[in-house]
Amino acid sequence: MSAHLLENLNPEQRAAVTLPHESALILAGAGSGKTRVLTTRMVWLIQTGQVSPLGVLAVTFTNKAAKEMMTRVSAMLPINTRGMWVGTFHGLANRLLRTHYREAGLPQSFQILDSQDQLSAIKRLMKAMNVDTEKYEPKKVQRFINGNKEAGLRARDVEAFDEYSMRMTELYEAYDAQCQREGVADFPELLLRAYELLYRNEPLRQHYQDRFRHILIDEFQDTNTLQYRWLKLFAGPRTALFAVGDDDQSIYAFRGANTANMAEFEREFAHGNVIKLEQNYRSHGNILTAANTLISQNAHRLGKNLWTAEGDGEPIRVFHAYSDQEEASFVVDEVRALNREGMNLSDMALLYRSNAQSRVLEHALFSASVPYRVYGGLRFFERQEVKHALAYLRLLTNPEDDGAFLRVVNFPARGIGARTLEQLADGAARAGASLWQAACTGGGKVAGFAKLIEDMKQVTADLSLAEAIDHVIEASGLADYYRADKEGADRLENLNELVNAAALFAEESEAGIYDDADASTPGGAESFRALDTFLAHAALEAGEHQAGAGHDALQLMTVHAAKGLEFHAVFITGLEEGLFPHEQSAYDSTRASARSGSESFRANEESGLEEERRLMYVAITRARRRLYLSHAQSRMLHGQTRYSLPSRFLDELPEQVLLNLNRRSEPVYPSGGYSAPAAPRSPQTGNDTGYKVGQSVVHAKFGTGIIIDFEGRGSDARVQVKFREVGSKWLALAYAKLSPA
DNA sequence: GCGTGACATTTTTTT
DNA sequence: AATGTCACGC
C-alpha cells in the first residue's frame, strides 16, 4: 500500500517522502508539489509504522494550510487523526498554554488579543502613564514590543542605551504587566510564553520532546527567530525535523521572517541532507524562464532553478498604458475575451502590489458587469459589531479583561462617559483592582452595567454556546441598537451569523476536532471550556472573507495574498517604479526597525529591493498558461496623480519571452487625442525648469529637501522631493512653492 | 455625555 | 478618495 502512496511522485519527491529518520531541508520551488510531499511524508511515516499519529507535529503559517493538510491526510489515512498536532504556530502554542495554563502562569480563561486589541491596549496604557503619543507613537510601540518578543526578548533582556529605546523598553515592561494583570495574551506572547514554558519546565519539555518524533514545517522561509527557537526546543535528541521551504518566496521579512533560518537549519540539523524539488508542474516554459531570470538577479539565494516538462507555451504579454484607467479597461477587455473563449473567471487573477490599487480595477469591472471577488480586507471576526459581541463574552469568562470592559461599558450608550470612566480607572488603580471589580463596588450607572453583566452570566450558565451568544446580543442592547440604525441591517446580519458560527463550532468540537486525545500529558487540563475555546478560535482564525462563494468570479488580490495559489491566467498590474518595487520597501527597509533597539532580529538585513523581487517572482509563478504584465504612466494615488516609469522588473525579464502588445502603435502611447505626450522623463537632460535631481530645495510648508526624481516638462513638470521632516512627496512645479536652497 | 466637523494618514499580512 | 482620530461645541 505504501508503494501505491509513492506511485505518482518524481524521484526527488519520493526521496524526500521516504527519507530515513533524520532531519532534512527540502528546497521546494514554486509549483513543485510541496504540500503534496509534506502530507505524503506524514502519511508514509504513519503507514509504515515509524511513528504513531500522536508522535507527529506539523506546523504551518495559515489556518488554511493547516486545514488543507488535515484534509489530505485524513483522505489518505483511514485512522483517526483527531489527536494529531497539526496547526499554525499560534494555534499550537495556544493549545499548549491552555493545557498547561497553571505552569504557564496564565488564568484558565486567558484571552487572546488580536493586533487591533493589542494596539488599543497599548494606547490605554500610554494614556494611563501619561506618555506623549506624538513622540512615542503607539504603532511604533507595538512594533517594538512585537519585534522584541519575536526575537525572544523580554523587556529586561532588551539592551537600551539611548533615551528613546529606554522609554520604549519601559513601556514594553508596563504593557506586559498590564496584560498579565488582565489575563490576556497577544499573538507573539502566545509563542514566547509557550517557548518559556517548555524552556523552564524540564519534565514538560522531556514529555513533548519524547512524544514528537517527527516535526514537519511548511513554508519554513517564513519563520521568525522565535519560531525557529520554538521548533528547536520541541525537538528532542531523537526528533527528526522535516523543513520545507523556498527562500525565493520569502516575502514576509518586513514582519520579522528570517530567511537566514534556512541556512542555519541546514548547518544545525540537515547537515547537507538537502533535497531540491525543481520540477515545476504548474507553469509553461516561458513563464518559468521569466521567473528564473528575474530571481537570478538576487544575490542572496540558496540556489535553485525551476524547469518544466511542458513546452514554452505562450509568450508573456506586456502592456504599456497611458493611465491607470486605460490599464483597467485593457484588463477588462482581455478578461472578457478569455472568458468568451471558455476560460472561467475564477481561473483568472488580477494581482496588484497594494490594496489601494484595486479601486480602479473594481470600478472598470463593475461598469462592464464582470463578476469579481476581492480577497483581503476586513474579516468576519474583525468587524466592529462582532468584536463588540465578543467583548461581552470575554467579560463573562474573564472579568479582569479591562480592554473588553472598556469596549462595551458604554456601547450601546448607557450614559457612562469619559469622566466617569476616568474616576473608575483611578479607583481601580488605587485598589490594584480591575475595572470590573471597581465597577462592582461602585454605584450609579456603572453598577447598573455590572448588574447587566452579572445577569448575563447567570442566564447563560445553562445555555448552549450559540444560545448564550444569542442571549448576550439581545440583552446587551446590541441588537436593538443596530435595529434602530438605518444602516445597521448588515451588522445585524453579521451578529446573526456569529450565532450560526458558534453553533457550527460547537458541532465540530463535539465531533472531537478540538480535543486533545492524548490523555497522558502530565498535569494537563482535561477539556477546555466551550466559550474560551470559541473565543480563542475567533482570535486565531479571524474567518475567511466570505460572500460570493460558488459563483464564477474573477479573483482580485494583492500579490501577498496570492502566495500558494495558482491560476490559468494572471494579470500583474501596476508594474511601476515606486509602486512595484514599492518605494517604502525598496529604498528604506531599515527604517521600520531602526529604532527597535534590537536590530539583531533582522540581522540578515537584506535590501528591501530583493524582497520586492521575490514578491514579483511569487506573482509570476502563480500563472499556469498565460501571464500579462501591465503598467500605467499616470496613476491616481492618495487623491493625487502620480507619474511613474515602468518597473525595473520589466527590464529584468528576458526579451525573447515577451510580447509587446503596444507594438503596433510605436511609441508606446496610444493613438488618440494626445498631442505628443511628454517623454516620461530624463532627469539629467532636457528640462527647462531650472531644477535638477540632487538639488536642495526649500518648500514653504514641508521645509528643506532634496530632489530625487523628475518627470514631465513645461507646465506638467513634477519633481519628487525627499524632505527631511515629512518624507518624500511629488510636487507639481507649477503649483508648489519651491525655491532653491 | 455625545455628536459633528476638521485634520491627518495612507505597504505588503497572519496569527 | 477614503478612512480613522481628535478636539470642540451643544
PDB file of N, CA and C in Angstrom, chain A residues 1-41:
ATOM      1  N   MET A   1       0.819  -1.200   0.000  1.00  0.00           N
ATOM      2  CA  MET A   1       0.000   0.000   0.000  1.00  0.00           C
ATOM      3  C   MET A   1       0.861   1.261   0.000  1.00  0.00           C
ATOM      4  N   SER A   2       2.031   1.180   0.640  1.00  0.00           N
ATOM      5  CA  SER A   2       2.855   2.377   0.635  1.00  0.00           C
ATOM      6  C   SER A   2       3.454   2.599  -0.749  1.00  0.00           C
ATOM      7  N   ALA A   3       3.567   1.517  -1.497  1.00  0.00           N
ATOM      8  CA  ALA A   3       4.040   1.663  -2.868  1.00  0.00           C
ATOM      9  C   ALA A   3       3.038   2.491  -3.651  1.00  0.00           C
ATOM     10  N   HIS A   4       1.785   2.187  -3.397  1.00  0.00           N
ATOM     11  CA  HIS A   4       0.713   2.918  -4.046  1.00  0.00           C
ATOM     12  C   HIS A   4       0.804   4.406  -3.719  1.00  0.00           C
ATOM     13  N   LEU A   5       1.136   4.667  -2.488  1.00  0.00           N
ATOM     14  CA  LEU A   5       1.253   6.036  -1.994  1.00  0.00           C
ATOM     15  C   LEU A   5       2.309   6.813  -2.783  1.00  0.00           C
ATOM     16  N   LEU A   6       3.358   6.114  -3.170  1.00  0.00           N
ATOM     17  CA  LEU A   6       4.505   6.783  -3.782  1.00  0.00           C
ATOM     18  C   LEU A   6       4.441   6.797  -5.297  1.00  0.00           C
ATOM     19  N   GLU A   7       3.419   6.156  -5.813  1.00  0.00           N
ATOM     20  CA  GLU A   7       3.342   5.907  -7.247  1.00  0.00           C
ATOM     21  C   GLU A   7       3.589   7.121  -8.144  1.00  0.00           C
ATOM     22  N   ASN A   8       2.879   8.195  -7.870  1.00  0.00           N
ATOM     23  CA  ASN A   8       2.943   9.313  -8.804  1.00  0.00           C
ATOM     24  C   ASN A   8       3.951  10.397  -8.429  1.00  0.00           C
ATOM     25  N   LEU A   9       4.947  10.007  -7.674  1.00  0.00           N
ATOM     26  CA  LEU A   9       5.944  11.007  -7.282  1.00  0.00           C
ATOM     27  C   LEU A   9       7.165  10.925  -8.195  1.00  0.00           C
ATOM     28  N   ASN A  10       7.801  12.054  -8.427  1.00  0.00           N
ATOM     29  CA  ASN A  10       9.049  12.014  -9.179  1.00  0.00           C
ATOM     30  C   ASN A  10      10.165  11.591  -8.221  1.00  0.00           C
ATOM     31  N   PRO A  11      11.344  11.264  -8.755  1.00  0.00           N
ATOM     32  CA  PRO A  11      12.396  10.698  -7.888  1.00  0.00           C
ATOM     33  C   PRO A  11      12.746  11.580  -6.700  1.00  0.00           C
ATOM     34  N   GLU A  12      12.819  12.884  -6.907  1.00  0.00           N
ATOM     35  CA  GLU A  12      13.183  13.772  -5.797  1.00  0.00           C
ATOM     36  C   GLU A  12      12.075  13.802  -4.744  1.00  0.00           C
ATOM     37  N   GLN A  13      10.855  13.889  -5.226  1.00  0.00           N
ATOM     38  CA  GLN A  13       9.737  13.902  -4.289  1.00  0.00           C
ATOM     39  C   GLN A  13       9.723  12.614  -3.474  1.00  0.00           C
ATOM     40  N   ARG A  14       9.942  11.520  -4.168  1.00  0.00           N
ATOM     41  CA  ARG A  14       9.925  10.234  -3.482  1.00  0.00           C
ATOM     42  C   ARG A  14      11.056  10.151  -2.459  1.00  0.00           C
ATOM     43  N   ALA A  15      12.207  10.650  -2.861  1.00  0.00           N
ATOM     44  CA  ALA A  15      13.344  10.640  -1.937  1.00  0.00           C
ATOM     45  C   ALA A  15      13.007  11.442  -0.680  1.00  0.00           C
ATOM     46  N   ALA A  16      12.346  12.556  -0.879  1.00  0.00           N
ATOM     47  CA  ALA A  16      12.004  13.402   0.265  1.00  0.00           C
ATOM     48  C   ALA A  16      10.997  12.703   1.171  1.00  0.00           C
ATOM     49  N   VAL A  17       9.998  12.111   0.549  1.00  0.00           N
ATOM     50  CA  VAL A  17       8.945  11.459   1.330  1.00  0.00           C
ATOM     51  C   VAL A  17       9.504  10.300   2.143  1.00  0.00           C
ATOM     52  N   THR A  18      10.441   9.557   1.569  1.00  0.00           N
ATOM     53  CA  THR A  18      10.906   8.337   2.216  1.00  0.00           C
ATOM     54  C   THR A  18      12.247   8.502   2.917  1.00  0.00           C
ATOM     55  N   LEU A  19      12.611   9.726   3.212  1.00  0.00           N
ATOM     56  CA  LEU A  19      13.858   9.942   3.937  1.00  0.00           C
ATOM     57  C   LEU A  19      13.859   9.158   5.240  1.00  0.00           C
ATOM     58  N   PRO A  20      15.039   8.659   5.638  1.00  0.00           N
ATOM     59  CA  PRO A  20      15.111   7.966   6.920  1.00  0.00           C
ATOM     60  C   PRO A  20      14.887   8.949   8.077  1.00  0.00           C
ATOM     61  N   HIS A  21      14.929   8.436   9.268  1.00  0.00           N
ATOM     62  CA  HIS A  21      14.672   9.235  10.454  1.00  0.00           C
ATOM     63  C   HIS A  21      15.815  10.217  10.722  1.00  0.00           C
ATOM     64  N   GLU A  22      15.881  11.234   9.865  1.00  0.00           N
ATOM     65  CA  GLU A  22      16.928  12.248  10.000  1.00  0.00           C
ATOM     66  C   GLU A  22      16.322  13.589   9.647  1.00  0.00           C
ATOM     67  N   SER A  23      16.942  14.635  10.155  1.00  0.00           N
ATOM     68  CA  SER A  23      16.452  15.959   9.787  1.00  0.00           C
ATOM     69  C   SER A  23      16.854  16.288   8.362  1.00  0.00           C
ATOM     70  N   ALA A  24      15.989  17.023   7.673  1.00  0.00           N
ATOM     71  CA  ALA A  24      16.286  17.359   6.287  1.00  0.00           C
ATOM     72  C   ALA A  24      15.649  18.675   5.908  1.00  0.00           C
ATOM     73  N   LEU A  25      16.266  19.302   4.923  1.00  0.00           N
ATOM     74  CA  LEU A  25      15.719  20.538   4.386  1.00  0.00           C
ATOM     75  C   LEU A  25      15.273  20.268   2.961  1.00  0.00           C
ATOM     76  N   ILE A  26      14.025  20.579   2.674  1.00  0.00           N
ATOM     77  CA  ILE A  26      13.513  20.391   1.327  1.00  0.00           C
ATOM     78  C   ILE A  26      13.338  21.761   0.693  1.00  0.00           C
ATOM     79  N   LEU A  27      14.156  22.022  -0.308  1.00  0.00           N
ATOM     80  CA  LEU A  27      14.020  23.283  -1.034  1.00  0.00           C
ATOM     81  C   LEU A  27      13.018  23.054  -2.150  1.00  0.00           C
ATOM     82  N   ALA A  28      11.820  23.554  -1.920  1.00  0.00           N
ATOM     83  CA  ALA A  28      10.755  23.253  -2.868  1.00  0.00           C
ATOM     84  C   ALA A  28      10.355  24.507  -3.617  1.00  0.00           C
ATOM     85  N   GLY A  29      10.649  24.528  -4.894  1.00  0.00           N
ATOM     86  CA  GLY A  29      10.318  25.692  -5.705  1.00  0.00           C
ATOM     87  C   GLY A  29       8.820  25.829  -5.896  1.00  0.00           C
ATOM     88  N   ALA A  30       8.439  26.971  -6.469  1.00  0.00           N
ATOM     89  CA  ALA A  30       7.015  27.214  -6.704  1.00  0.00           C
ATOM     90  C   ALA A  30       6.446  26.142  -7.618  1.00  0.00           C
ATOM     91  N   GLY A  31       5.308  25.616  -7.260  1.00  0.00           N
ATOM     92  CA  GLY A  31       4.624  24.654  -8.112  1.00  0.00           C
ATOM     93  C   GLY A  31       5.285  23.294  -8.206  1.00  0.00           C
ATOM     94  N   SER A  32       6.156  22.974  -7.234  1.00  0.00           N
ATOM     95  CA  SER A  32       6.888  21.711  -7.324  1.00  0.00           C
ATOM     96  C   SER A  32       6.248  20.593  -6.506  1.00  0.00           C
ATOM     97  N   GLY A  33       5.071  20.820  -5.991  1.00  0.00           N
ATOM     98  CA  GLY A  33       4.376  19.767  -5.250  1.00  0.00           C
ATOM     99  C   GLY A  33       4.749  19.718  -3.786  1.00  0.00           C
ATOM    100  N   LYS A  34       5.013  20.857  -3.233  1.00  0.00           N
ATOM    101  CA  LYS A  34       5.457  20.992  -1.845  1.00  0.00           C
ATOM    102  C   LYS A  34       4.458  20.403  -0.838  1.00  0.00           C
ATOM    103  N   THR A  35       3.217  20.840  -0.926  1.00  0.00           N
ATOM    104  CA  THR A  35       2.215  20.370   0.029  1.00  0.00           C
ATOM    105  C   THR A  35       2.014  18.868  -0.100  1.00  0.00           C
ATOM    106  N   ARG A  36       2.082  18.419  -1.329  1.00  0.00           N
ATOM    107  CA  ARG A  36       1.902  17.008  -1.590  1.00  0.00           C
ATOM    108  C   ARG A  36       2.999  16.195  -0.893  1.00  0.00           C
ATOM    109  N   VAL A  37       4.222  16.660  -1.029  1.00  0.00           N
ATOM    110  CA  VAL A  37       5.351  15.966  -0.413  1.00  0.00           C
ATOM    111  C   VAL A  37       5.183  15.943   1.113  1.00  0.00           C
ATOM    112  N   LEU A  38       4.804  17.065   1.640  1.00  0.00           N
ATOM    113  CA  LEU A  38       4.662  17.185   3.088  1.00  0.00           C
ATOM    114  C   LEU A  38       3.605  16.218   3.627  1.00  0.00           C
ATOM    115  N   THR A  39       2.454  16.210   2.996  1.00  0.00           N
ATOM    116  CA  THR A  39       1.385  15.345   3.502  1.00  0.00           C
ATOM    117  C   THR A  39       1.691  13.876   3.234  1.00  0.00           C
ATOM    118  N   THR A  40       2.276  13.612   2.079  1.00  0.00           N
ATOM    119  CA  THR A  40       2.589  12.213   1.784  1.00  0.00           C
ATOM    120  C   THR A  40       3.631  11.671   2.760  1.00  0.00           C
ATOM    121  N   ARG A  41       4.580  12.519   3.090  1.00  0.00           N
ATOM    122  CA  ARG A  41       5.593  12.122   4.067  1.00  0.00           C
ATOM    123  C   ARG A  41       4.916  11.742   5.395  1.00  0.00           C
TER     124      ARG A  41
END
